[in-house]
Structure formats: structure tokens, C-alpha cells
Amino acid sequence: DSGVTQTPKHLITATGQRVTLRCSPRSGDLSVYWYQQSLDQGLQFLIQYYNGEERAKGNILERFSAQQFPDLHSELNLSSLELGDSALYFCASSGGRSNEQFFGPGTRLTVL
Amino acid sequence: DAKTTQPTSMDCAEGRAANLPCNHSTISGNEYVYWYRQIHSQGPQYIIHGLKNNETNEMASLIITEDRKSSTLILPHATLRDTAVYYCIVRVVHNTDKLIFGTGTRLQVFP
């Protein structure tokens, strides 16, 4: 158990819909990262927040947005969903001296 | 971040040592070598990291060559539960650093 929790575990929705994925980092970790893993793209970094502020952006679509709240949990919002958004979405947190990232169990999103 | 090259797949007999190589010939002086693994579709799991000295923890050992252009992750007594994709990542350690995953090595441990 990494200490990072993600909800829900599975999400099935239709094209055009909007969903919210939630992540609670390990206690004390200030950084939260979101990654997407699809079959054809592998694990890709989407966005990072540090203590409530956006710190880095990767290949995140404009239809996607994220935020980190004062209690440090984070949400990833995916809108106008397309079939190609079907993937595993992982959240990771870090804060230790060597900055290793600890990953949650992921949310499997299926867009039908 | 420096690019890494890993074999696509490897096999290992249960109980034997699994030696997973990684080439990172363009590594910079301030970049560390990190190893993560992903078992089936679970979240990636941190294994070990190092700068230039060999490192060992309860999971594995990391051997980094003197010129730092390559490294080897060693699982001393592989078990079936070590079957996973292993990622070698080179990165500078600071708070803004995302992980850049390559395709990794798929390790299959067989009975």
C-alpha cells in the first residue's frame, strides 16, 4: 500500500460526458502528479501540483483540468470525453528528500 | 532528462537472480538513476535509485558503472510476484521533476 488513494477504481461513461477523478496523497506530501496510461501511449505525465499551485504541465488536453485543494487532495476533471480518453489514470505524490513518487492504484476510465 | 535504453523483455527462473540492464549514455553529472516497476495494471512502484555508488535495499540492488553510462537492477532471488514491467528512469532530483517513462523491460519469472 503506497498510501496514495484514488477514487473511483472504475468509471464507465459515454462520449461527451464529464467525469472527475479524485486523489488523496500520502500524508505530508505536497506534490501531486497525474499520469495517463493508454495501450498505445504508455505512461504519460499530465500535470503536477505543489501545495495548491500548478507546477508543471505535460501532454494534458485542453478538455482536461486539475486542481489541488487546501487539504492537498487533487481532482482531475475530464470533459467532452472521447473514446480515446479510455485509459488508466494514476495519481502520484512525493515530498520526501529523494523525491521518489508513490503511485495510487489508478482509476480505469472506459468511454463508450 | 537523459534517454534510457532497456531490452523489451527478459525471462528469469524463480529463485534465480534477475539482472535488468539499462543504458543511459547521455546521463549528466547531476542526474540520478531511478527504477520503478509496474505489476500488471497496478500503479508503478518505486524500487531504488542511485547517483554513482552501488545501492541496496530490501527489494533490490543497483549497480552503476564507473562512467555512469549504464546500470543494472538486480533482484537477487526472483519470485513469480516479481513478474512486471521494469522502468529505468534518469532524472534530476528536485521538486518539479516529473517522471518520464519509456517502454521498460517486461520481466517474466517462470516456475
mmCIF file with all atom_site columns, C-alpha atoms in Angstrom, chain A residues 2-73:
data_model
loop_
_atom_site.group_PDB
_atom_site.id
_atom_site.type_symbol
_atom_site.label_atom_id
_atom_site.label_alt_id
_atom_site.label_comp_id
_atom_site.label_asym_id
_atom_site.label_entity_id
_atom_site.label_seq_id
_atom_site.pdbx_PDB_ins_code
_atom_site.Cartn_x
_atom_site.Cartn_y
_atom_site.Cartn_z
_atom_site.occupancy
_atom_site.B_iso_or_equiv
_atom_site.pdbx_formal_charge
_atom_site.auth_seq_id
_atom_site.auth_comp_id
_atom_site.auth_asym_id
_atom_site.auth_atom_id
_atom_site.pdbx_PDB_model_num
ATOM 1  C CA . SER A 1 2  ? 1.608   3.241  -1.196  1.00 0.00 ? 2  SER A CA 1
ATOM 2  C CA . GLY A 1 3  ? -0.543  5.492  0.976   1.00 0.00 ? 3  GLY A CA 1
ATOM 3  C CA . VAL A 1 4  ? -1.989  7.230  -2.077  1.00 0.00 ? 4  VAL A CA 1
ATOM 4  C CA . THR A 1 5  ? -5.690  6.674  -2.625  1.00 0.00 ? 5  THR A CA 1
ATOM 5  C CA . GLN A 1 6  ? -7.717  7.179  -5.776  1.00 0.00 ? 6  GLN A CA 1
ATOM 6  C CA . THR A 1 7  ? -11.429 7.048  -6.376  1.00 0.00 ? 7  THR A CA 1
ATOM 7  C CA . PRO A 1 8  ? -13.278 5.656  -8.134  1.00 0.00 ? 8  PRO A CA 1
ATOM 8  C CA . LYS A 1 9  ? -11.482 2.463  -9.160  1.00 0.00 ? 9  LYS A CA 1
ATOM 9  C CA . HIS A 1 10 ? -13.536 2.073  -12.292 1.00 0.00 ? 10 HIS A CA 1
ATOM 10 C CA . LEU A 1 11 ? -15.590 4.530  -14.273 1.00 0.00 ? 11 LEU A CA 1
ATOM 11 C CA . ILE A 1 12 ? -17.698 3.796  -17.324 1.00 0.00 ? 12 ILE A CA 1
ATOM 12 C CA . THR A 1 13 ? -19.260 6.682  -19.150 1.00 0.00 ? 13 THR A CA 1
ATOM 13 C CA . ALA A 1 14 ? -20.360 7.830  -22.576 1.00 0.00 ? 14 ALA A CA 1
ATOM 14 C CA . THR A 1 15 ? -18.761 10.106 -25.123 1.00 0.00 ? 15 THR A CA 1
ATOM 15 C CA . GLY A 1 16 ? -19.362 13.775 -24.494 1.00 0.00 ? 16 GLY A CA 1
ATOM 16 C CA . GLN A 1 17 ? -19.706 13.344 -20.753 1.00 0.00 ? 17 GLN A CA 1
ATOM 17 C CA . ARG A 1 18 ? -17.627 14.845 -17.937 1.00 0.00 ? 18 ARG A CA 1
ATOM 18 C CA . VAL A 1 19 ? -16.026 12.965 -15.063 1.00 0.00 ? 19 VAL A CA 1
ATOM 19 C CA . THR A 1 20 ? -13.963 13.811 -12.004 1.00 0.00 ? 20 THR A CA 1
ATOM 20 C CA . LEU A 1 21 ? -11.203 11.630 -10.661 1.00 0.00 ? 21 LEU A CA 1
ATOM 21 C CA . ARG A 1 22 ? -10.030 12.108 -7.106  1.00 0.00 ? 22 ARG A CA 1
ATOM 22 C CA . CYS A 1 23 ? -6.668  11.569 -5.454  1.00 0.00 ? 23 CYS A CA 1
ATOM 23 C CA . SER A 1 24 ? -5.545  11.783 -1.845  1.00 0.00 ? 24 SER A CA 1
ATOM 24 C CA . PRO A 1 25 ? -1.758  11.970 -1.493  1.00 0.00 ? 25 PRO A CA 1
ATOM 25 C CA . ARG A 1 26 ? 0.337   10.381 1.217   1.00 0.00 ? 26 ARG A CA 1
ATOM 26 C CA . SER A 1 27 ? 0.208   12.224 4.489   1.00 0.00 ? 27 SER A CA 1
ATOM 27 C CA . GLY A 1 28 ? 2.549   15.188 4.351   1.00 0.00 ? 28 GLY A CA 1
ATOM 28 C CA . ASP A 1 29 ? 3.299   15.038 0.618   1.00 0.00 ? 29 ASP A CA 1
ATOM 29 C CA . LEU A 1 30 ? 2.851   18.419 -1.032  1.00 0.00 ? 30 LEU A CA 1
ATOM 30 C CA . SER A 1 31 ? 3.311   17.375 -4.661  1.00 0.00 ? 31 SER A CA 1
ATOM 31 C CA . VAL A 1 32 ? 0.650   15.563 -6.653  1.00 0.00 ? 32 VAL A CA 1
ATOM 32 C CA . TYR A 1 33 ? 1.189   14.275 -10.179 1.00 0.00 ? 33 TYR A CA 1
ATOM 33 C CA . TRP A 1 34 ? -1.324  12.904 -12.671 1.00 0.00 ? 34 TRP A CA 1
ATOM 34 C CA . TYR A 1 35 ? -0.373  10.356 -15.326 1.00 0.00 ? 35 TYR A CA 1
ATOM 35 C CA . GLN A 1 36 ? -2.348  8.699  -18.102 1.00 0.00 ? 36 GLN A CA 1
ATOM 36 C CA . GLN A 1 37 ? -1.655  5.179  -19.327 1.00 0.00 ? 37 GLN A CA 1
ATOM 37 C CA . SER A 1 38 ? -3.276  4.079  -22.532 1.00 0.00 ? 38 SER A CA 1
ATOM 38 C CA . LEU A 1 39 ? -2.437  0.991  -24.555 1.00 0.00 ? 39 LEU A CA 1
ATOM 39 C CA . ASP A 1 40 ? -0.786  2.869  -27.394 1.00 0.00 ? 40 ASP A CA 1
ATOM 40 C CA . GLN A 1 41 ? 0.878   5.713  -25.482 1.00 0.00 ? 41 GLN A CA 1
ATOM 41 C CA . GLY A 1 42 ? 2.299   4.128  -22.369 1.00 0.00 ? 42 GLY A CA 1
ATOM 42 C CA . LEU A 1 43 ? 2.597   6.110  -19.153 1.00 0.00 ? 43 LEU A CA 1
ATOM 43 C CA . GLN A 1 44 ? 2.448   9.838  -19.827 1.00 0.00 ? 44 GLN A CA 1
ATOM 44 C CA . PHE A 1 45 ? 2.726   12.737 -17.431 1.00 0.00 ? 45 PHE A CA 1
ATOM 45 C CA . LEU A 1 46 ? -0.241  15.094 -17.482 1.00 0.00 ? 46 LEU A CA 1
ATOM 46 C CA . ILE A 1 47 ? 0.161   17.703 -14.758 1.00 0.00 ? 47 ILE A CA 1
ATOM 47 C CA . GLN A 1 48 ? 1.724   18.414 -11.381 1.00 0.00 ? 48 GLN A CA 1
ATOM 48 C CA . TYR A 1 49 ? 0.566   20.470 -8.428  1.00 0.00 ? 49 TYR A CA 1
ATOM 49 C CA . TYR A 1 50 ? 2.662   21.559 -5.493  1.00 0.00 ? 50 TYR A CA 1
ATOM 50 C CA . ASN A 1 51 ? 0.946   22.835 -2.366  1.00 0.00 ? 51 ASN A CA 1
ATOM 51 C CA . GLY A 1 52 ? -2.081  24.023 -4.290  1.00 0.00 ? 52 GLY A CA 1
ATOM 52 C CA . GLU A 1 53 ? -0.260  25.614 -7.209  1.00 0.00 ? 53 GLU A CA 1
ATOM 53 C CA . GLU A 1 54 ? 0.195   24.215 -10.695 1.00 0.00 ? 54 GLU A CA 1
ATOM 54 C CA . ARG A 1 55 ? 3.901   23.396 -11.056 1.00 0.00 ? 55 ARG A CA 1
ATOM 55 C CA . ALA A 1 56 ? 4.342   21.596 -14.366 1.00 0.00 ? 56 ALA A CA 1
ATOM 56 C CA . LYS A 1 57 ? 2.266   20.622 -17.356 1.00 0.00 ? 57 LYS A CA 1
ATOM 57 C CA . GLY A 1 58 ? 2.761   17.737 -19.715 1.00 0.00 ? 58 GLY A CA 1
ATOM 58 C CA . ASN A 1 59 ? 0.654   16.444 -22.564 1.00 0.00 ? 59 ASN A CA 1
ATOM 59 C CA . ILE A 1 60 ? -2.626  17.434 -20.993 1.00 0.00 ? 60 ILE A CA 1
ATOM 60 C CA . LEU A 1 61 ? -5.504  18.199 -23.321 1.00 0.00 ? 61 LEU A CA 1
ATOM 61 C CA . GLU A 1 62 ? -7.429  21.450 -23.007 1.00 0.00 ? 62 GLU A CA 1
ATOM 62 C CA . ARG A 1 63 ? -10.531 19.383 -22.210 1.00 0.00 ? 63 ARG A CA 1
ATOM 63 C CA . PHE A 1 64 ? -8.762  18.196 -19.070 1.00 0.00 ? 64 PHE A CA 1
ATOM 64 C CA . SER A 1 65 ? -8.140  20.264 -15.973 1.00 0.00 ? 65 SER A CA 1
ATOM 65 C CA . ALA A 1 66 ? -6.961  19.646 -12.449 1.00 0.00 ? 66 ALA A CA 1
ATOM 66 C CA . GLN A 1 67 ? -6.727  21.340 -9.118  1.00 0.00 ? 67 GLN A CA 1
ATOM 67 C CA . GLN A 1 68 ? -5.269  20.735 -5.708  1.00 0.00 ? 68 GLN A CA 1
ATOM 68 C CA . PHE A 1 69 ? -7.253  21.762 -2.668  1.00 0.00 ? 69 PHE A CA 1
ATOM 69 C CA . PRO A 1 70 ? -6.068  23.209 0.676   1.00 0.00 ? 70 PRO A CA 1
ATOM 70 C CA . ASP A 1 71 ? -6.204  19.754 2.249   1.00 0.00 ? 71 ASP A CA 1
ATOM 71 C CA . LEU A 1 72 ? -3.829  18.675 -0.581  1.00 0.00 ? 72 LEU A CA 1
ATOM 72 C CA . HIS A 1 73 ? -6.181  16.242 -2.264  1.00 0.00 ? 73 HIS A CA 1
#
